[in-house]
């Protein structure tokens, strides 16, 4: 009799917990109190954003989605992006904020330590682009020398501000690898030079006056008109260590404005730019 009563008590306790707490904890660390939109919010059609997500920082994808939704860009270039995280962010943007994005990936390696998964099936890691408009002609290129970790760039054609544009997204080698970054920017610049209109997003791991960025400055300007290689100290920092490493380079496109958004969910700030329409 005692055993039967014990089993009944345990069973009743489990049922009560399910009723009170639900069937399980929020998936992948999502914040239970993340805001939900009351109505569909439109994207800003001429806005582009770059953001290094910081990986493996184990941040909530619900919180990351909320940060992106606050500015609702037409195009988002992400670096240090795991495919699983990007899919989760994209799902939250649609279900909670009514923001529907297409996605393309430029993964450069499979790494269980960064992206989880099974030892025989680790998660894909690299770049990703979200776009409210469809994307075509995706390319994903791994740099011949990634430095201490595989690195590369991806490119897509999509619509920004009502006009077709080629969008590049890259992540260059880590700090103290200047020579490697110089080779990488050479590869990237050669691809960008083929287009009269291009947006180049990414974490370049170099300050504006760094010589390895010369090839990019020869082709394009920063979304911040006051930020140039010679304007030391005039460029707004985009990292927690007070350096500008993140860029929205524009070729054949005029910026209307830009903003840097510090965030607690990465050691890189979000950077967005609004572009002049044709």
Short mmCIF file of C-alpha atoms in Angstrom, two decimals:
data_model
loop_
_atom_site.label_atom_id
_atom_site.label_comp_id
_atom_site.label_asym_id
_atom_site.label_seq_id
_atom_site.Cartn_x
_atom_site.Cartn_y
_atom_site.Cartn_z
CA UNK A 1 0.00 0.00 0.00
CA UNK A 2 2.80 2.37 0.85
CA UNK A 3 4.44 1.77 -2.53
CA UNK A 4 1.20 2.46 -4.37
CA UNK A 5 0.69 5.71 -2.49
CA UNK A 6 4.25 6.75 -3.20
CA UNK A 7 3.83 6.08 -6.91
CA UNK A 8 0.54 8.03 -6.92
CA UNK A 9 2.19 11.00 -5.21
CA UNK A 10 5.11 11.06 -7.62
CA UNK A 11 2.77 10.84 -10.60
CA UNK A 12 0.59 13.65 -9.33
CA UNK A 13 3.65 15.82 -8.73
CA UNK A 14 4.87 15.30 -12.31
CA UNK A 15 1.47 16.23 -13.73
CA UNK A 16 1.34 19.36 -11.59
CA UNK A 17 4.82 20.41 -12.74
CA UNK A 18 3.86 19.98 -16.39
CA UNK A 19 0.75 22.08 -15.89
CA UNK A 20 2.65 24.85 -14.12
CA UNK A 21 5.94 24.90 -16.03
CA UNK A 22 5.03 23.44 -19.41
CA UNK A 23 6.57 20.47 -21.14
CA UNK A 24 10.17 21.69 -20.94
CA UNK A 25 12.51 24.62 -20.66
CA UNK A 26 12.76 27.12 -23.51
CA UNK A 27 14.89 25.72 -26.33
CA UNK A 28 18.61 26.63 -26.67
CA UNK A 29 18.60 29.03 -23.72
CA UNK A 30 15.90 31.35 -25.05
CA UNK A 31 14.74 34.00 -22.63
CA UNK A 32 11.24 33.26 -21.41
CA UNK A 33 10.50 36.97 -21.16
CA UNK A 34 11.63 37.97 -24.65
CA UNK A 35 9.26 40.59 -26.08
CA UNK A 36 6.59 39.65 -28.59
CA UNK A 37 5.31 41.98 -31.25
CA UNK A 38 1.60 42.79 -31.20
CA UNK A 39 1.55 43.38 -34.96
CA UNK A 40 3.65 42.71 -38.02
CA UNK A 41 6.56 45.14 -38.33
CA UNK A 42 7.93 46.00 -41.75
CA UNK A 43 11.63 45.96 -42.54
CA UNK A 44 13.41 49.18 -43.44
CA UNK A 45 13.93 48.60 -47.18
CA UNK A 46 17.16 50.58 -47.58
CA UNK A 47 18.87 49.42 -44.34
CA UNK A 48 21.76 46.98 -44.14
CA UNK A 49 23.43 45.64 -41.00
CA UNK A 50 26.56 43.75 -40.04
CA UNK A 51 26.96 41.86 -36.77
CA UNK A 52 29.54 39.41 -35.46
CA UNK A 53 27.41 37.20 -33.22
CA UNK A 54 30.31 36.16 -30.94
CA UNK A 55 30.75 32.42 -30.88
CA UNK A 56 30.84 30.32 -28.81
CA UNK A 57 29.35 32.86 -26.42
CA UNK A 58 26.23 30.76 -25.68
CA UNK A 59 23.89 33.75 -25.95
CA UNK A 60 20.13 33.41 -26.30
CA UNK A 61 18.96 33.39 -29.89
CA UNK A 62 15.70 34.97 -28.76
CA UNK A 63 17.67 37.92 -27.41
CA UNK A 64 19.74 38.13 -30.58
CA UNK A 65 16.55 38.19 -32.65
CA UNK A 66 15.12 40.94 -30.46
CA UNK A 67 18.24 43.07 -31.09
CA UNK A 68 17.90 42.67 -34.86
CA UNK A 69 14.15 43.29 -34.79
CA UNK A 70 14.66 46.62 -33.02
CA UNK A 71 16.21 47.99 -36.24
CA UNK A 72 14.53 45.69 -38.81
CA UNK A 73 17.14 45.89 -41.60
CA UNK A 74 16.45 44.71 -45.13
CA UNK A 75 19.75 42.79 -45.12
CA UNK A 76 21.75 41.39 -42.20
CA UNK A 77 25.28 40.03 -42.60
CA UNK A 78 26.33 37.78 -39.70
CA UNK A 79 29.77 36.49 -38.85
CA UNK A 80 30.75 33.71 -36.43
CA UNK A 81 27.38 32.23 -37.33
CA UNK A 82 26.34 28.65 -36.64
CA UNK A 83 23.63 27.38 -38.98
CA UNK A 84 21.52 26.16 -36.05
CA UNK A 85 21.70 29.57 -34.35
CA UNK A 86 20.81 31.44 -37.54
CA UNK A 87 17.80 29.19 -38.13
CA UNK A 88 16.63 29.82 -34.57
CA UNK A 89 17.13 33.60 -34.89
CA UNK A 90 15.25 33.58 -38.18
CA UNK A 91 12.36 31.64 -36.64
CA UNK A 92 12.11 34.10 -33.76
CA UNK A 93 12.17 37.08 -36.10
CA UNK A 94 9.18 35.66 -37.96
CA UNK A 95 7.13 34.23 -35.08
CA UNK A 96 7.65 37.05 -32.58
CA UNK A 97 8.11 40.10 -34.78
CA UNK A 98 6.53 39.28 -38.13
CA UNK A 99 9.85 39.82 -39.93
CA UNK A 100 10.27 37.23 -42.67
CA UNK A 101 13.79 36.68 -44.02
CA UNK A 102 15.38 34.49 -46.63
CA UNK A 103 18.74 33.00 -45.65
CA UNK A 104 21.97 31.99 -47.37
CA UNK A 105 25.11 30.57 -45.79
CA UNK A 106 28.83 30.88 -46.34
CA UNK A 107 30.04 28.27 -43.87
CA UNK A 108 33.79 27.61 -43.88
CA UNK A 109 34.16 24.80 -41.35
CA UNK A 110 32.30 22.27 -39.23
CA UNK A 111 33.10 22.59 -35.55
CA UNK A 112 31.37 20.87 -32.66
CA UNK A 113 33.08 23.08 -30.08
CA UNK A 114 31.56 26.18 -31.64
CA UNK A 115 28.29 24.93 -33.06
CA UNK A 116 27.42 21.75 -31.20
CA UNK A 117 26.19 18.62 -32.90
CA UNK A 118 27.51 15.07 -32.76
CA UNK A 119 31.22 14.25 -33.08
CA UNK A 120 30.49 12.74 -36.50
CA UNK A 121 28.14 15.58 -37.50
CA UNK A 122 29.34 18.91 -36.04
CA UNK A 123 27.57 22.16 -36.79
CA UNK A 124 28.49 24.42 -39.72
CA UNK A 125 30.21 27.72 -38.88
CA UNK A 126 31.02 30.85 -40.89
CA UNK A 127 28.96 33.64 -42.44
CA UNK A 128 25.24 34.03 -43.11
CA UNK A 129 23.06 36.62 -44.82
CA UNK A 130 19.42 37.30 -44.01
CA UNK A 131 17.47 39.26 -46.62
CA UNK A 132 13.83 40.27 -46.71
CA UNK A 133 14.00 39.98 -50.51
CA UNK A 134 14.98 36.78 -52.33
CA UNK A 135 18.67 36.20 -52.99
CA UNK A 136 20.31 34.77 -56.09
CA UNK A 137 23.76 33.85 -57.39
CA UNK A 138 25.21 32.89 -54.02
CA UNK A 139 28.91 32.18 -53.89
CA UNK A 140 30.91 30.99 -50.90
CA UNK A 141 34.68 31.30 -51.04
CA UNK A 142 37.20 30.07 -48.49
CA UNK A 143 40.37 32.16 -48.41
CA UNK A 144 43.49 30.23 -49.49
CA UNK A 145 45.05 31.07 -46.11
CA UNK A 146 42.61 31.52 -43.25
CA UNK A 147 45.27 32.14 -40.65
CA UNK A 148 44.68 30.48 -37.30
CA UNK A 149 41.15 29.45 -38.35
CA UNK A 150 39.42 28.91 -41.69
CA UNK A 151 37.94 32.17 -42.97
CA UNK A 152 36.15 33.26 -46.15
CA UNK A 153 33.54 35.45 -47.77
CA UNK A 154 30.12 34.93 -49.30
CA UNK A 155 28.20 37.03 -51.79
CA UNK A 156 24.59 37.22 -52.97
CA UNK A 157 22.53 39.42 -55.25
CA UNK A 158 19.42 40.87 -53.65
CA UNK A 159 17.32 44.04 -53.49
CA UNK A 160 18.12 46.98 -51.23
CA UNK A 161 16.16 50.21 -51.46
CA UNK A 162 14.26 48.94 -54.47
CA UNK A 163 17.36 48.23 -56.54
CA UNK A 164 19.46 45.15 -57.22
CA UNK A 165 22.83 45.11 -55.46
CA UNK A 166 25.65 42.65 -54.86
CA UNK A 167 26.14 42.04 -51.12
CA UNK A 168 29.37 40.59 -49.73
CA UNK A 169 29.85 39.32 -46.19
CA UNK A 170 33.25 38.40 -44.76
CA UNK A 171 35.28 37.67 -41.65
CA UNK A 172 39.03 38.19 -41.85
CA UNK A 173 41.78 36.52 -39.83
CA UNK A 174 42.16 37.32 -36.16
CA UNK A 175 44.34 40.09 -34.80
CA UNK A 176 48.15 39.94 -35.10
CA UNK A 177 47.83 38.26 -38.51
CA UNK A 178 48.26 41.33 -40.67
CA UNK A 179 49.97 39.60 -43.57
CA UNK A 180 47.21 36.99 -43.78
CA UNK A 181 44.52 39.67 -43.77
CA UNK A 182 46.32 41.54 -46.54
CA UNK A 183 46.13 38.43 -48.75
CA UNK A 184 42.47 37.96 -47.84
CA UNK A 185 41.49 41.52 -48.71
CA UNK A 186 43.24 41.06 -52.04
CA UNK A 187 41.00 38.09 -52.83
CA UNK A 188 37.89 39.93 -51.64
CA UNK A 189 38.71 43.19 -53.42
CA UNK A 190 39.20 41.39 -56.72
CA UNK A 191 35.66 40.01 -56.44
CA UNK A 192 34.13 43.32 -55.35
CA UNK A 193 35.82 45.21 -58.19
CA UNK A 194 33.70 43.33 -60.74
CA UNK A 195 30.59 45.22 -59.60
CA UNK A 196 29.69 48.87 -59.99
CA UNK A 197 27.26 48.67 -57.07
CA UNK A 198 28.19 46.62 -54.02
CA UNK A 199 27.77 46.50 -50.26
CA UNK A 200 30.56 44.79 -48.32
CA UNK A 201 29.67 43.82 -44.76
CA UNK A 202 31.87 42.18 -42.21
CA UNK A 203 34.33 41.91 -39.38
CA UNK A 204 37.70 42.85 -40.86
CA UNK A 205 39.63 42.53 -37.58
CA UNK A 206 41.57 45.68 -38.48
CA UNK A 207 41.32 49.37 -37.70
CA UNK A 208 40.74 51.81 -40.60
CA UNK A 209 44.37 52.91 -40.90
CA UNK A 210 45.71 49.33 -41.05
CA UNK A 211 47.66 48.79 -44.32
CA UNK A 212 45.88 45.50 -45.01
CA UNK A 213 42.66 47.41 -45.70
CA UNK A 214 44.19 49.59 -48.43
CA UNK A 215 42.69 47.46 -51.21
CA UNK A 216 39.19 47.97 -49.81
CA UNK A 217 39.64 51.73 -49.38
CA UNK A 218 40.76 51.93 -53.02
CA UNK A 219 37.41 50.46 -54.09
CA UNK A 220 34.84 51.68 -51.60
CA UNK A 221 33.99 54.10 -48.80
CA UNK A 222 32.72 53.45 -45.31
CA UNK A 223 29.07 54.13 -44.50
CA UNK A 224 30.38 56.73 -42.07
CA UNK A 225 31.53 59.59 -44.37
CA UNK A 226 33.91 60.82 -41.68
CA UNK A 227 35.65 57.47 -41.31
CA UNK A 228 38.74 57.21 -43.51
CA UNK A 229 42.20 55.64 -43.13
CA UNK A 230 43.66 59.06 -42.28
CA UNK A 231 40.96 59.99 -39.74
CA UNK A 232 42.54 58.27 -36.74
CA UNK A 233 40.21 58.36 -33.77
CA UNK A 234 37.28 59.75 -35.79
CA UNK A 235 35.67 56.37 -36.50
CA UNK A 236 33.19 55.14 -33.93
CA UNK A 237 34.36 51.92 -32.22
CA UNK A 238 32.42 48.75 -32.98
CA UNK A 239 33.91 46.42 -30.35
CA UNK A 240 34.01 46.15 -26.57
CA UNK A 241 37.76 46.89 -26.71
CA UNK A 242 37.11 50.30 -28.33
CA UNK A 243 38.34 49.48 -31.84
CA UNK A 244 36.54 49.76 -35.16
CA UNK A 245 36.73 46.31 -36.73
CA UNK A 246 33.28 46.15 -38.37
CA UNK A 247 32.47 47.89 -41.65
CA UNK A 248 29.75 48.63 -44.16
CA UNK A 249 31.81 49.38 -47.25
CA UNK A 250 29.85 50.92 -50.13
CA UNK A 251 30.80 50.92 -53.80
CA UNK A 252 28.70 53.08 -56.13
CA UNK A 253 26.16 53.72 -53.37
CA UNK A 254 25.62 56.83 -51.23
CA UNK A 255 24.95 56.47 -47.48
CA UNK A 256 22.15 58.41 -45.83
CA UNK A 257 23.21 57.65 -42.29
CA UNK A 258 24.65 55.00 -39.99
CA UNK A 259 24.50 53.94 -36.36
CA UNK A 260 26.52 51.74 -34.04
CA UNK A 261 24.51 49.80 -31.45
CA UNK A 262 26.37 48.35 -28.45
CA UNK A 263 24.75 45.12 -27.29
CA UNK A 264 25.20 42.87 -24.26
CA UNK A 265 24.91 39.79 -26.48
CA UNK A 266 28.24 40.05 -28.30
CA UNK A 267 31.69 41.59 -27.97
CA UNK A 268 31.00 43.28 -31.32
CA UNK A 269 28.41 46.03 -31.71
CA UNK A 270 25.74 45.97 -34.38
CA UNK A 271 26.40 48.44 -37.20
CA UNK A 272 23.68 49.49 -39.63
CA UNK A 273 23.59 51.90 -42.54
CA UNK A 274 20.71 53.45 -44.45
CA UNK A 275 21.43 53.79 -48.16
CA UNK A 276 20.25 56.42 -50.63
CA UNK A 277 17.63 55.13 -53.03
CA UNK A 278 18.18 55.51 -56.81
#
